[in-house]
Amino acid sequence: MLGPMDRQELAAFLRSRRARVQPADVGLKAGTRRRTPGLRREEVAQLAGMSVDYYIRLEQGRGPRPSRQILAALARALRLTDDERGHLYHLAGEAPEPPAAPSKEVPPGILHLLDRLDDTPAYVLNARHDILAWNPLAAALMTDFAALPPGDRNVIRWLFTSRVADRYDTDEYVAELAAESVADLRAAAGRYPGDAGIADLVAEVSARSPLFARLWDSGEVGIRRGNRKRMVHPLVGPLELHCDVLYVPERDQRVVLYTTTPGTPSHDALKALREIGQESLAAH
């Protein structure tokens, strides 16, 4: 359903974005007779594949409602960010296009946060469940992520194609995590309908894991939130962990944190693991 189009705001937004883009940014020569900052109107029209007259009318607030194809072309021509692209669509009364694929770029502030959490295992996931970044204690607790091929740094692939899946019928935590992860991946598939990475992951793991195929075919949808985790570490023994999830909405990523209750054996075991540090990686 189309919403109302704000022609004047759309016109002002196009003018401001055009003034920001320099000719060199789009492979054009600046020349010596350029009187206005940024691109000329005819240059934007050429880059977007539309008539100059049509683009001029949009900038003057008297053009017809642009189609989704025109909006996408303008967003490319004007080098809009994801947030700016969404704003452009809203001004034209259209729902924004879904992002093409989950982002793999972790914001610098989140990377800095991982560095500061030296007493808390933490890692970053994208919507495809790829593990993008981690701190040393997460590697000591789980596995040496750096030693894995990038394709193997994926929670779905690890959960359903390793021996962990054998515990589905006997381990309440594994059963809960498996169901939540599949429901979360289905929600991500809805947010990224054009992402071949998610589609390929679903096809691959479905072929290798009847459990995953059954859970996927159930059609459950949900966003993974915090839960608990039980594990036996080869160096420090049993651990009862609280798993909390912090969302990074601008990248559709999440920071997964593992903590323990102070005064418990698990808390002491995690402290011991921190002291052992990277030496524990060799035992995984």
Tab-separated table of C-alpha atoms in Angstrom:
chain	number	residue	atom	x	y	z
A	1	MET	CA	0.000	0.000	0.000
A	2	LEU	CA	1.356	3.393	-1.017
A	3	GLY	CA	1.631	6.183	1.535
A	4	PRO	CA	1.447	9.933	1.000
A	5	MET	CA	4.232	11.501	-1.027
A	6	ASP	CA	5.950	14.567	0.440
A	7	ARG	CA	6.997	16.314	-2.774
A	8	GLN	CA	8.630	19.341	-1.156
A	9	GLU	CA	10.702	17.325	1.311
A	10	LEU	CA	11.653	14.888	-1.449
A	11	ALA	CA	12.773	17.778	-3.642
A	12	ALA	CA	14.854	19.317	-0.845
A	13	PHE	CA	16.413	15.947	0.000
A	14	LEU	CA	17.414	15.307	-3.617
A	15	ARG	CA	18.972	18.760	-3.895
A	16	SER	CA	20.972	18.340	-0.683
A	17	ARG	CA	22.245	14.874	-1.643
A	18	ARG	CA	23.164	16.041	-5.160
A	19	ALA	CA	25.222	18.902	-3.715
A	20	ARG	CA	27.149	16.465	-1.548
A	21	VAL	CA	28.346	14.118	-4.332
A	22	GLN	CA	31.486	15.243	-6.116
A	23	PRO	CA	32.031	14.436	-9.815
A	24	ALA	CA	35.116	12.367	-8.980
A	25	ASP	CA	32.973	10.199	-6.675
A	26	VAL	CA	31.056	8.909	-9.696
A	27	GLY	CA	33.864	8.886	-12.248
A	28	LEU	CA	33.135	12.280	-13.849
A	29	LYS	CA	35.516	15.131	-14.569
A	30	ALA	CA	34.869	18.283	-12.571
A	31	GLY	CA	35.755	20.703	-15.376
A	32	THR	CA	36.468	24.407	-14.930
A	33	ARG	CA	33.017	26.001	-15.389
A	34	ARG	CA	31.136	24.282	-12.569
A	35	ARG	CA	29.200	26.952	-10.669
A	36	THR	CA	27.417	24.780	-8.107
A	37	PRO	CA	28.770	22.293	-5.581
A	38	GLY	CA	28.306	18.620	-6.279
A	39	LEU	CA	26.725	17.153	-9.394
A	40	ARG	CA	24.672	18.920	-12.031
A	41	ARG	CA	21.051	17.863	-12.493
A	42	GLU	CA	21.755	16.453	-15.922
A	43	GLU	CA	24.573	14.355	-14.462
A	44	VAL	CA	22.278	12.815	-11.867
A	45	ALA	CA	19.704	12.108	-14.571
A	46	GLN	CA	22.342	10.447	-16.737
A	47	LEU	CA	23.651	8.314	-13.852
A	48	ALA	CA	20.107	7.268	-12.902
A	49	GLY	CA	19.040	6.547	-16.503
A	50	MET	CA	16.124	9.007	-16.618
A	51	SER	CA	15.270	12.137	-18.581
A	52	VAL	CA	16.706	15.435	-17.397
A	53	ASP	CA	13.247	17.034	-17.486
A	54	TYR	CA	11.814	14.353	-15.216
A	55	TYR	CA	14.602	14.761	-12.671
A	56	ILE	CA	14.279	18.572	-12.733
A	57	ARG	CA	10.575	18.290	-11.974
A	58	LEU	CA	11.346	16.012	-8.996
A	59	GLU	CA	13.794	18.573	-7.612
A	60	GLN	CA	11.220	21.326	-8.104
A	61	GLY	CA	8.552	19.415	-6.178
A	62	ARG	CA	6.188	19.083	-9.141
A	63	GLY	CA	7.015	15.665	-10.515
A	64	PRO	CA	4.812	12.546	-10.427
A	65	ARG	CA	5.316	9.839	-7.861
A	66	PRO	CA	8.569	8.045	-8.796
A	67	SER	CA	8.457	4.281	-9.225
A	68	ARG	CA	10.493	1.928	-7.071
A	69	GLN	CA	12.868	1.442	-10.017
A	70	ILE	CA	13.420	5.202	-10.246
A	71	LEU	CA	14.008	5.463	-6.497
A	72	ALA	CA	16.559	2.647	-6.605
A	73	ALA	CA	18.340	4.335	-9.524
A	74	LEU	CA	18.428	7.671	-7.691
A	75	ALA	CA	19.776	6.029	-4.550
A	76	ARG	CA	22.632	4.509	-6.573
A	77	ALA	CA	23.365	7.710	-8.474
A	78	LEU	CA	23.451	9.823	-5.311
A	79	ARG	CA	25.494	7.271	-3.337
A	80	LEU	CA	22.924	7.116	-0.538
A	81	THR	CA	23.584	5.215	2.667
A	82	ASP	CA	21.095	2.570	3.809
A	83	ASP	CA	19.460	5.083	6.168
A	84	GLU	CA	19.253	7.724	3.432
A	85	ARG	CA	17.834	5.194	0.989
A	86	GLY	CA	15.088	4.320	3.467
A	87	HIS	CA	14.320	8.019	3.963
A	88	LEU	CA	14.092	8.539	0.202
A	89	TYR	CA	11.526	5.751	-0.116
A	90	HIS	CA	9.480	7.073	2.791
A	91	LEU	CA	9.358	10.574	1.274
A	92	ALA	CA	8.032	9.060	-1.952
A	93	GLY	CA	5.370	7.117	-0.037
A	94	GLU	CA	6.996	3.746	-0.698
A	95	ALA	CA	8.160	1.032	1.676
A	96	PRO	CA	11.972	0.872	1.624
A	97	GLU	CA	13.608	-1.912	-0.323
A	98	PRO	CA	14.891	-4.720	1.862
A	99	PRO	CA	18.681	-4.805	2.234
A	100	ALA	CA	20.368	-7.133	-0.218
A	101	ALA	CA	22.318	-9.210	2.300
A	102	PRO	CA	23.317	-9.308	5.981
A	103	SER	CA	26.220	-6.994	6.719
A	104	LYS	CA	29.622	-8.464	7.543
A	105	GLU	CA	31.113	-5.148	8.665
A	106	VAL	CA	31.187	-4.844	12.466
A	107	PRO	CA	31.002	-1.235	13.730
A	108	PRO	CA	34.284	-0.019	15.281
A	109	GLY	CA	32.521	0.733	18.561
A	110	ILE	CA	31.399	-2.888	18.863
A	111	LEU	CA	34.932	-4.131	18.176
A	112	HIS	CA	36.171	-1.798	20.905
A	113	LEU	CA	33.525	-3.227	23.248
A	114	LEU	CA	34.780	-6.771	22.604
A	115	ASP	CA	38.312	-5.673	23.469
A	116	ARG	CA	37.129	-4.181	26.764
A	117	LEU	CA	35.178	-7.301	27.789
A	118	ASP	CA	38.248	-9.236	28.818
A	119	ASP	CA	36.393	-11.121	31.588
A	120	THR	CA	33.273	-11.946	29.521
A	121	PRO	CA	33.183	-14.277	26.509
A	122	ALA	CA	31.535	-12.370	23.653
A	123	TYR	CA	31.153	-12.643	19.906
A	124	VAL	CA	29.223	-10.913	17.108
A	125	LEU	CA	26.712	-12.597	14.785
A	126	ASN	CA	24.992	-11.291	11.687
A	127	ALA	CA	21.499	-12.307	10.570
A	128	ARG	CA	22.921	-15.285	8.661
A	129	HIS	CA	24.441	-16.509	11.945
A	130	ASP	CA	27.984	-15.922	10.708
A	131	ILE	CA	30.413	-15.266	13.573
A	132	LEU	CA	32.082	-12.019	12.531
A	133	ALA	CA	34.202	-11.074	15.553
A	134	TRP	CA	35.051	-12.441	18.986
A	135	ASN	CA	37.233	-11.752	21.989
A	136	PRO	CA	39.976	-14.062	23.321
A	137	LEU	CA	37.843	-15.439	26.152
A	138	ALA	CA	35.112	-16.489	23.691
A	139	ALA	CA	37.762	-18.348	21.696
A	140	ALA	CA	39.072	-19.994	24.879
A	141	LEU	CA	35.545	-21.010	25.883
A	142	MET	CA	34.287	-22.276	22.531
A	143	THR	CA	36.925	-22.814	19.853
A	144	ASP	CA	39.748	-21.065	18.030
A	145	PHE	CA	37.571	-19.240	15.499
A	146	ALA	CA	40.624	-17.826	13.738
A	147	ALA	CA	41.757	-21.359	12.855
A	148	LEU	CA	38.440	-22.187	11.177
A	149	PRO	CA	37.716	-21.527	7.495
A	150	PRO	CA	35.367	-18.519	7.253
A	151	GLY	CA	32.520	-20.728	6.022
A	152	ASP	CA	32.709	-22.824	9.178
A	153	ARG	CA	32.272	-19.800	11.437
A	154	ASN	CA	28.508	-20.190	11.326
A	155	VAL	CA	26.296	-21.176	14.256
A	156	ILE	CA	23.674	-22.939	12.126
A	157	ARG	CA	26.249	-25.054	10.322
A	158	TRP	CA	28.027	-25.887	13.602
A	159	LEU	CA	24.834	-26.681	15.474
A	160	PHE	CA	23.319	-29.056	12.916
A	161	THR	CA	26.291	-30.664	11.172
A	162	SER	CA	28.445	-31.483	14.210
A	163	ARG	CA	27.962	-34.000	17.005
A	164	VAL	CA	26.088	-31.347	18.975
A	165	ALA	CA	22.950	-32.303	17.047
A	166	ASP	CA	23.152	-35.823	18.554
A	167	ARG	CA	22.146	-34.305	21.906
A	168	TYR	CA	18.871	-32.843	20.607
A	169	ASP	CA	16.675	-35.561	22.178
A	170	THR	CA	18.517	-35.670	25.502
A	171	ASP	CA	19.701	-32.112	26.156
A	172	GLU	CA	17.014	-29.518	26.810
A	173	TYR	CA	19.403	-26.664	26.076
A	174	VAL	CA	20.425	-28.046	22.683
A	175	ALA	CA	16.776	-28.631	21.729
A	176	GLU	CA	15.855	-25.086	22.728
A	177	LEU	CA	18.829	-23.536	20.948
A	178	ALA	CA	18.180	-25.531	17.779
A	179	ALA	CA	14.530	-24.513	17.574
A	180	GLU	CA	15.279	-20.844	18.360
A	181	SER	CA	18.116	-20.669	15.840
A	182	VAL	CA	16.044	-22.083	12.988
A	183	ALA	CA	13.121	-19.768	13.774
A	184	ASP	CA	15.548	-16.830	13.871
A	185	LEU	CA	17.089	-17.823	10.526
A	186	ARG	CA	13.625	-18.017	8.958
A	187	ALA	CA	12.909	-14.489	10.191
A	188	ALA	CA	16.205	-13.369	8.639
A	189	ALA	CA	15.240	-15.027	5.342
A	190	GLY	CA	12.132	-12.843	5.348
A	191	ARG	CA	14.201	-9.702	5.913
A	192	TYR	CA	16.671	-10.626	3.150
A	193	PRO	CA	14.586	-12.325	0.451
A	194	GLY	CA	17.279	-11.835	-2.180
A	195	ASP	CA	20.246	-13.108	-0.200
A	196	ALA	CA	21.715	-16.183	-1.862
A	197	GLY	CA	23.847	-16.834	1.221
A	198	ILE	CA	20.849	-17.628	3.422
A	199	ALA	CA	19.188	-19.684	0.692
A	200	ASP	CA	22.383	-21.684	0.117
A	201	LEU	CA	22.839	-22.238	3.853
A	202	VAL	CA	19.283	-23.557	4.210
A	203	ALA	CA	19.706	-25.891	1.223
A	204	GLU	CA	23.078	-27.204	2.404
A	205	VAL	CA	22.118	-27.848	6.029
A	206	SER	CA	18.716	-29.287	5.054
A	207	ALA	CA	20.516	-31.871	2.908
A	208	ARG	CA	22.951	-32.746	5.699
A	209	SER	CA	20.625	-32.629	8.719
A	210	PRO	CA	17.142	-34.191	8.839
A	211	LEU	CA	16.666	-32.377	12.156
A	212	PHE	CA	17.243	-28.991	10.561
A	213	ALA	CA	14.986	-29.870	7.628
A	214	ARG	CA	12.205	-30.871	10.017
A	215	LEU	CA	12.523	-27.693	12.084
A	216	TRP	CA	12.704	-25.537	8.949
A	217	ASP	CA	9.600	-27.171	7.461
A	218	SER	CA	7.679	-26.431	10.670
A	219	GLY	CA	7.569	-22.783	9.578
A	220	GLU	CA	8.261	-21.337	13.038
A	221	VAL	CA	9.463	-17.722	13.064
A	222	GLY	CA	11.038	-15.899	15.988
A	223	ILE	CA	13.916	-13.688	17.062
A	224	ARG	CA	16.561	-15.348	19.197
A	225	ARG	CA	16.899	-13.815	22.630
A	226	GLY	CA	18.832	-14.660	25.764
A	227	ASN	CA	18.837	-18.125	27.280
A	228	ARG	CA	21.115	-20.352	29.297
A	229	LYS	CA	23.999	-22.551	28.235
A	230	ARG	CA	25.436	-25.656	29.854
A	231	MET	CA	28.737	-27.075	28.753
A	232	VAL	CA	31.693	-29.088	29.988
A	233	HIS	CA	34.988	-27.412	29.169
A	234	PRO	CA	37.956	-29.783	28.755
A	235	LEU	CA	40.138	-27.678	31.075
A	236	VAL	CA	37.836	-26.117	33.681
A	237	GLY	CA	34.942	-28.561	33.772
A	238	PRO	CA	31.165	-27.916	33.944
A	239	LEU	CA	29.855	-24.395	33.286
A	240	GLU	CA	26.382	-22.909	33.753
A	241	LEU	CA	26.283	-19.716	31.689
A	242	HIS	CA	23.765	-16.942	31.137
A	243	CYS	CA	23.535	-16.022	27.466
A	244	ASP	CA	22.448	-12.446	26.759
A	245	VAL	CA	21.990	-10.866	23.349
A	246	LEU	CA	22.550	-7.176	22.586
A	247	TYR	CA	21.263	-5.952	19.228
A	248	VAL	CA	23.077	-3.621	16.845
A	249	PRO	CA	20.057	-2.478	14.798
A	250	GLU	CA	21.854	-0.353	12.208
A	251	ARG	CA	23.772	-3.449	11.015
A	252	ASP	CA	21.191	-6.090	11.987
A	253	GLN	CA	23.838	-7.769	14.107
A	254	ARG	CA	23.915	-9.000	17.684
A	255	VAL	CA	26.542	-9.265	20.388
A	256	VAL	CA	26.260	-12.549	22.307
A	257	LEU	CA	27.578	-12.386	25.882
A	258	TYR	CA	28.167	-15.248	28.327
A	259	THR	CA	28.209	-14.525	32.053
A	260	THR	CA	28.081	-16.548	35.259
A	261	THR	CA	26.521	-15.974	38.685
A	262	PRO	CA	29.100	-14.665	41.177
A	263	GLY	CA	29.918	-17.085	43.966
A	264	THR	CA	29.116	-20.204	41.941
A	265	PRO	CA	31.530	-22.902	40.755
A	266	SER	CA	30.845	-21.759	37.190
A	267	HIS	CA	31.977	-18.241	38.061
A	268	ASP	CA	35.217	-19.594	39.510
A	269	ALA	CA	35.701	-21.841	36.479
A	270	LEU	CA	35.303	-18.905	34.071
A	271	LYS	CA	37.841	-16.896	36.082
A	272	ALA	CA	40.229	-19.835	35.851
A	273	LEU	CA	39.685	-20.042	32.103
A	274	ARG	CA	40.542	-16.377	31.773
A	275	GLU	CA	43.823	-16.990	33.607
A	276	ILE	CA	44.626	-19.964	31.393
A	277	GLY	CA	43.842	-17.802	28.362
A	278	GLN	CA	44.910	-18.823	24.921
A	279	GLU	CA	46.572	-21.995	26.210
A	280	SER	CA	43.097	-23.530	26.337
A	281	LEU	CA	42.668	-23.287	22.575
A	282	ALA	CA	45.017	-26.197	22.015
A	283	ALA	CA	42.710	-28.426	24.068
A	284	HIS	CA	39.648	-27.834	21.822
